[in-house]
Coordinates of C-alpha atoms in Angstrom, one line a residue:
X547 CA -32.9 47.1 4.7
X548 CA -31.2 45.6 7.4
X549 CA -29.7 42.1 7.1
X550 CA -29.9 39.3 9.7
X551 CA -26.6 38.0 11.1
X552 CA -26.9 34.5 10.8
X553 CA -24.0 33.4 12.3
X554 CA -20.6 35.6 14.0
X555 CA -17.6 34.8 15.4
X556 CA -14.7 36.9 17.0
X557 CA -12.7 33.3 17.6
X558 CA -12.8 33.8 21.5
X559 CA -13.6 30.7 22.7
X560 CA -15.0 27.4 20.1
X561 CA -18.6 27.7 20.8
X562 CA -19.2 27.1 17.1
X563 CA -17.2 23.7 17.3
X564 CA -14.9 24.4 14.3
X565 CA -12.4 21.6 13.8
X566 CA -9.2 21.6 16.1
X567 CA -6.1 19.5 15.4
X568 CA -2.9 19.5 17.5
X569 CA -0.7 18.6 14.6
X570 CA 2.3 20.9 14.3
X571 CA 2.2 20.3 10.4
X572 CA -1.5 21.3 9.8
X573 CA -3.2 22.7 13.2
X574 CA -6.5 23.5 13.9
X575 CA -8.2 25.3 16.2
X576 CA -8.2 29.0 18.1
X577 CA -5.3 30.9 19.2
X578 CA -5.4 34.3 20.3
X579 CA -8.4 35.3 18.8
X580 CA -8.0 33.9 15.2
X581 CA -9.0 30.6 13.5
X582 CA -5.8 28.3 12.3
X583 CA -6.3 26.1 9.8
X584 CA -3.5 24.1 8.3
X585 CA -2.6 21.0 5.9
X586 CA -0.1 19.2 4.7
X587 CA 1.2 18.1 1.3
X588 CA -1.7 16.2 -0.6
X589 CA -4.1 17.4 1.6
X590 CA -7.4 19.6 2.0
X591 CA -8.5 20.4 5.0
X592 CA -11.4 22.4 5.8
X593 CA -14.0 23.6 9.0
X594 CA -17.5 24.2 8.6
X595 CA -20.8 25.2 10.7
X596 CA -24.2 24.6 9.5
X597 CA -26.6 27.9 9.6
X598 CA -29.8 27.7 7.8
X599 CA -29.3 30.1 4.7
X600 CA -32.3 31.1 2.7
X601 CA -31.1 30.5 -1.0
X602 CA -33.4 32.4 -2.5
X603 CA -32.7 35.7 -0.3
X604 CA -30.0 37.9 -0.6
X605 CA -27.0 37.3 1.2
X606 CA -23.3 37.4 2.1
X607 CA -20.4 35.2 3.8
X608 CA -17.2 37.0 4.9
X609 CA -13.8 36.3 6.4
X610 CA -10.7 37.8 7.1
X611 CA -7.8 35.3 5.8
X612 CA -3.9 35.4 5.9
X613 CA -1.2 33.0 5.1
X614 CA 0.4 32.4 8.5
X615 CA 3.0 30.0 7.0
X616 CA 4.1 27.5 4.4
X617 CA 4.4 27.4 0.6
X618 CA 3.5 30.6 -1.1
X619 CA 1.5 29.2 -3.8
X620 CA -1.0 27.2 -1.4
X621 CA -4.5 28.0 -1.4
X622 CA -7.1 29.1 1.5
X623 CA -10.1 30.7 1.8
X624 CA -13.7 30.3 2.3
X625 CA -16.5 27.3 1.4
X626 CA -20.1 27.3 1.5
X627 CA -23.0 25.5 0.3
X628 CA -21.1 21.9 1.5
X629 CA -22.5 18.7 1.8
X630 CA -19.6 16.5 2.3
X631 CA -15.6 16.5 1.5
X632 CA -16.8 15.9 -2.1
X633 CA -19.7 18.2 -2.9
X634 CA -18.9 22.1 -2.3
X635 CA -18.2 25.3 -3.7
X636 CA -15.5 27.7 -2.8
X637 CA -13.3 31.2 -3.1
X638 CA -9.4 30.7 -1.9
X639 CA -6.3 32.9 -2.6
X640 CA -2.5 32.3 -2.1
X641 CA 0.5 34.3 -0.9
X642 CA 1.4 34.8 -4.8
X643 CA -1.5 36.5 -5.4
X644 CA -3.6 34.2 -7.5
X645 CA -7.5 33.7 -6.7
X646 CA -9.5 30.7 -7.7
X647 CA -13.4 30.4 -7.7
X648 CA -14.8 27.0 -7.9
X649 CA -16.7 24.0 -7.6
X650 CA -16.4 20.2 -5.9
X651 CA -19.1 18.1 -7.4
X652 CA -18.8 14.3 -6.8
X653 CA -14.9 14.6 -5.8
X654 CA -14.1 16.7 -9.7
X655 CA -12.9 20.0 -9.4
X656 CA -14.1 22.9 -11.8
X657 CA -13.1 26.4 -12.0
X658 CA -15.0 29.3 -12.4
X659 CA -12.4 31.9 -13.7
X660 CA -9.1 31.2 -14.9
X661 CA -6.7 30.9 -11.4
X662 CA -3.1 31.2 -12.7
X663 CA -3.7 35.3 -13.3
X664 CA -2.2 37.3 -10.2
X665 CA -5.2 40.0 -9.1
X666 CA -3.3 42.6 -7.8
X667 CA -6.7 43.0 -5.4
X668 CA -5.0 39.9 -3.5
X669 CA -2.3 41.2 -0.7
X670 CA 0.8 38.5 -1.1
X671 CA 2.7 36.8 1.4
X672 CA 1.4 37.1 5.1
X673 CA -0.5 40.2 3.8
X674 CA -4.4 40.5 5.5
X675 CA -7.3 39.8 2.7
X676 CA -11.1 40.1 3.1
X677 CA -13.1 37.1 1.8
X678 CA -16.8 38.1 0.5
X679 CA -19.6 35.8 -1.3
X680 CA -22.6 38.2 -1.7
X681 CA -25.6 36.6 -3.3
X682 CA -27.8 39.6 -5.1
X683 CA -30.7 38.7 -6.7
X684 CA -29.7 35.5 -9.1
X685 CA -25.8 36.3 -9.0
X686 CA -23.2 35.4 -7.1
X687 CA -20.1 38.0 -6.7
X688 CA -17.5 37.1 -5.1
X689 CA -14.5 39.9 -3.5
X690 CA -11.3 40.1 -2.1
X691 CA -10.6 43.4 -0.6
X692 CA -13.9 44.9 -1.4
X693 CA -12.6 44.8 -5.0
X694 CA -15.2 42.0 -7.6
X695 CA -13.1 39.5 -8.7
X696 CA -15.7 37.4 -10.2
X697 CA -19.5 37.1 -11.2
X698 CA -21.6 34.3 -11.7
X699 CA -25.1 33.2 -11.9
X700 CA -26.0 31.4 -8.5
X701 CA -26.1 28.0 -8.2
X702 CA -28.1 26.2 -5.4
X703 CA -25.9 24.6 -2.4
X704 CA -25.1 20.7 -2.0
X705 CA -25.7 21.1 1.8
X706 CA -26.0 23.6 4.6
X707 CA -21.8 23.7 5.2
X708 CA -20.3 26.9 5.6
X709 CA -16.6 27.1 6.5
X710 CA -13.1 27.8 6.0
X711 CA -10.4 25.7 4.4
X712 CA -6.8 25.2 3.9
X713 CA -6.2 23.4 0.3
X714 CA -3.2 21.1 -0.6
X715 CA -0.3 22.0 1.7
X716 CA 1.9 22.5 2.9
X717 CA 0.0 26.3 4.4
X718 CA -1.3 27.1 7.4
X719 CA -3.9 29.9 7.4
X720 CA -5.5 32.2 10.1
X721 CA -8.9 33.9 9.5
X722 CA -10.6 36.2 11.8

């Protein structure tokens, strides 16, 4: 069964409106074909579009993410079902190596899996990783590098937000 692209994009131009910034600490915004996302210490920074995702279809979200610069152990990766700053869910990795799956509900983080392990799926340092939420049925599996690195049941979004984000900093992130 084929499955509808809901929403694309090669970076080219900012048709999609994701977030720019011309701060040399945390930019945002499109150079060269690749989305850069940065932040700064104490800070979360994130882009996000709005396509209408049918919940209770089958379906998938992928990037391809990269630490560009900054600390190692920084976090960045994808978000999705976002309603606000405060209310989202999301899969990040870091230049060590470490993935977390989790959850922003009402400004409290949870995690989903246990985030200090090193998954040898994750490529460290500057290394190219691909970023994939696949919805099947009622569960939720989430890869990095085509390999499962965790499995949930679903849980239904906070808002139609689906983006990218660059977690405390200091990191700055490219995804294409």
């Amino acid at each position: 069964e084929r499955q509808q692209v809901l929403l694309s994009d090669r970076f080219d131009d900012n048709h999609n409106n994701w977030h720019t910034s011309k701060d040399p600490e945390a930019p945002a915004g499109i150079e060269d074909g690749v989305y850069v996302l940065g932040s700064k210490a104490f800070e979360f920074r994130f882009t996000s579009v709005g396509p209408r995702i049918d919940q209770d279809a089958d379906f998938q979200i992928t990037a391809t993410a990269r630490r560009l610069r900054g600390a190692r152990e920084n976090h960045f990766g994808l978000i999705w079902g976002l309603a606000d700053k405060s209310n989202f869910f999301y899969l990040s990795i870091n230049g060590d190596g470490n993935v977390a799956v989790g959850v922003l509900e009402n400004g409290r983080v949870s995690l989903f899996n246990d985030a200090t392990v090193v998954d040898a799926n994750v490529r460290t340092s500057t290394g190219v990783n691909r970023l994939k939420i696949a919805k099947v049925g009622t569960r939720l599996r989430l890869f990095v590098n085509d390999a499962l690195v965790h499995e949930m049941e679903f849980r239904p979004f906070f808002g139609r937000g689906v983006g990218l984000a660059a977690f405390n900093g200091p990191i700055v992130a490219g995804f294409d």
